[in-house]
Amino acid sequence: MNPKTSARILVVLSILYGLLIGLLGALDAAVAPAAIVGAVVLGGLWTLRGILITRHSDGDRAG
């Protein structure tokens, strides 16, 4: 996957996550479980992307 495409997808997911948390907060719903799960998932995806991008660019330098 193209690095720009993966970044765009993660930005869109982050925005949708923020909107969901805002909506749940406005509706006085249980925000904490959704906030925790969403933050862990999104944080993991951003971290994984960073690791893979770093490894990919390191491979380019070695060749």
Coordinates of N, CA and C in Angstrom, one line a residue:
M1 N 0.8 -1.2 0.0 CA 0.0 0.0 0.0 C 0.9 1.2 0.0
N2 N 0.5 2.2 -0.7 CA 1.2 3.5 -0.8 C 1.2 4.2 0.5
P3 N 2.3 4.8 1.0 CA 2.4 5.4 2.3 C 1.4 6.6 2.4
K4 N 1.2 7.3 1.3 CA 0.2 8.4 1.3 C -1.2 7.9 1.5
T5 N -1.5 6.8 0.9 CA -2.9 6.2 1.0 C -3.1 5.7 2.4
S6 N -2.2 5.1 3.0 CA -2.3 4.6 4.4 C -2.5 5.7 5.3
A7 N -1.8 6.8 5.1 CA -1.9 8.0 6.0 C -3.3 8.6 5.8
R8 N -3.8 8.7 4.6 CA -5.1 9.3 4.4 C -6.2 8.4 5.1
I9 N -6.1 7.1 4.9 CA -7.0 6.2 5.6 C -7.0 6.4 7.1
L10 N -5.8 6.5 7.7 CA -5.8 6.6 9.1 C -6.3 8.0 9.6
V11 N -6.0 9.0 8.8 CA -6.6 10.4 9.1 C -8.1 10.3 9.1
V12 N -8.7 9.7 8.1 CA -10.1 9.6 8.0 C -10.7 8.8 9.2
L13 N -10.0 7.7 9.5 CA -10.5 6.9 10.7 C -10.4 7.7 12.0
S14 N -9.3 8.5 12.1 CA -9.2 9.3 13.3 C -10.3 10.3 13.4
I15 N -10.6 11.0 12.3 CA -11.7 11.9 12.3 C -13.0 11.3 12.6
L16 N -13.3 10.1 12.0 CA -14.5 9.4 12.3 C -14.6 9.0 13.8
Y17 N -13.5 8.6 14.3 CA -13.4 8.3 15.8 C -13.7 9.5 16.6
G18 N -13.1 10.6 16.3 CA -13.4 11.8 17.0 C -14.9 12.2 17.0
L19 N -15.5 12.1 15.8 CA -16.9 12.4 15.6 C -17.8 11.4 16.5
L20 N -17.4 10.1 16.5 CA -18.2 9.1 17.2 C -18.1 9.4 18.7
I21 N -16.9 9.8 19.2 CA -16.8 10.1 20.6 C -17.6 11.4 21.0
G22 N -17.5 12.3 20.1 CA -18.3 13.6 20.3 C -19.8 13.3 20.3
L23 N -20.3 12.4 19.4 CA -21.7 12.1 19.3 C -22.1 11.3 20.6
L24 N -21.3 10.4 21.0 CA -21.6 9.6 22.2 C -21.6 10.5 23.5
G25 N -20.7 11.5 23.5 CA -20.7 12.4 24.6 C -21.9 13.3 24.6
A26 N -22.3 13.7 23.4 CA -23.5 14.6 23.3 C -24.8 13.8 23.7
L27 N -24.8 12.5 23.5 CA -26.0 11.7 23.8 C -25.9 11.2 25.2
D28 N -24.9 11.5 26.0 CA -24.7 11.0 27.4 C -24.6 9.5 27.4
A29 N -24.0 9.0 26.4 CA -23.8 7.5 26.3 C -22.5 7.2 27.0
A30 N -22.3 5.9 27.2 CA -21.0 5.4 27.8 C -19.9 5.7 26.9
V31 N -19.1 6.8 27.1 CA -18.1 7.1 26.2 C -16.8 6.4 26.5
A32 N -16.5 6.1 27.8 CA -15.2 5.6 28.2 C -14.8 4.3 27.5
P33 N -15.7 3.3 27.4 CA -15.3 2.1 26.7 C -15.0 2.3 25.2
A34 N -15.8 3.1 24.5 CA -15.5 3.4 23.1 C -14.2 4.2 22.9
A35 N -14.0 5.1 23.9 CA -12.8 6.0 23.8 C -11.6 5.1 24.0
I36 N -11.6 4.2 25.0 CA -10.4 3.4 25.2 C -10.1 2.4 24.1
V37 N -11.2 1.7 23.6 CA -11.0 0.8 22.5 C -10.5 1.5 21.3
G38 N -11.2 2.6 20.9 CA -10.8 3.3 19.7 C -9.4 3.9 19.8
A39 N -9.0 4.4 20.9 CA -7.7 5.0 21.1 C -6.6 3.9 20.9
V40 N -6.9 2.7 21.5 CA -5.9 1.6 21.4 C -5.8 1.2 20.0
V41 N -6.9 1.0 19.3 CA -6.9 0.5 17.9 C -6.2 1.5 17.0
L42 N -6.6 2.8 17.1 CA -6.0 3.8 16.2 C -4.5 4.0 16.6
G43 N -4.2 4.1 17.8 CA -2.8 4.2 18.2 C -2.0 3.1 17.7
G44 N -2.5 1.9 17.8 CA -1.8 0.7 17.2 C -1.6 0.8 15.7
L45 N -2.6 1.2 15.0 CA -2.5 1.3 13.6 C -1.5 2.4 13.2
W46 N -1.5 3.6 13.9 CA -0.5 4.6 13.6 C 0.9 4.1 13.9
T47 N 1.1 3.4 15.0 CA 2.4 2.9 15.3 C 2.8 1.8 14.3
L48 N 2.0 0.9 13.9 CA 2.3 -0.1 12.9 C 2.7 0.6 11.6
R49 N 2.0 1.6 11.2 CA 2.3 2.3 10.0 C 3.7 3.0 10.1
G50 N 4.0 3.6 11.2 CA 5.3 4.2 11.4 C 6.4 3.2 11.3
I51 N 6.2 2.0 11.9 CA 7.2 1.0 11.9 C 7.4 0.5 10.5
L52 N 6.4 0.2 9.8 CA 6.5 -0.3 8.4 C 7.1 0.7 7.5
I53 N 6.7 2.0 7.6 CA 7.3 3.0 6.8 C 8.8 3.2 7.1
T54 N 9.2 3.1 8.3 CA 10.6 3.2 8.7 C 11.4 2.0 8.1
R55 N 10.8 0.8 8.3 CA 11.5 -0.3 7.7 C 11.6 -0.3 6.2
H56 N 10.6 0.2 5.6 CA 10.6 0.3 4.1 C 11.7 1.3 3.7
S57 N 11.7 2.4 4.3 CA 12.7 3.5 3.9 C 14.1 3.0 4.3
D58 N 14.3 2.2 5.3 CA 15.6 1.7 5.7 C 16.1 0.7 4.6
G59 N 15.2 -0.1 4.1 CA 15.5 -1.1 3.1 C 15.9 -0.4 1.8
D60 N 15.3 0.8 1.5 CA 15.7 1.5 0.3 C 17.1 2.0 0.4
R61 N 17.5 2.5 1.6 CA 18.9 3.0 1.8 C 19.9 1.9 1.7
A62 N 19.6 0.7 2.1 CA 20.5 -0.4 2.2 C 20.8 -0.9 0.7
G63 N 19.8 -0.8 -0.2 CA 20.0 -1.3 -1.5 C 20.7 -0.4 -2.4

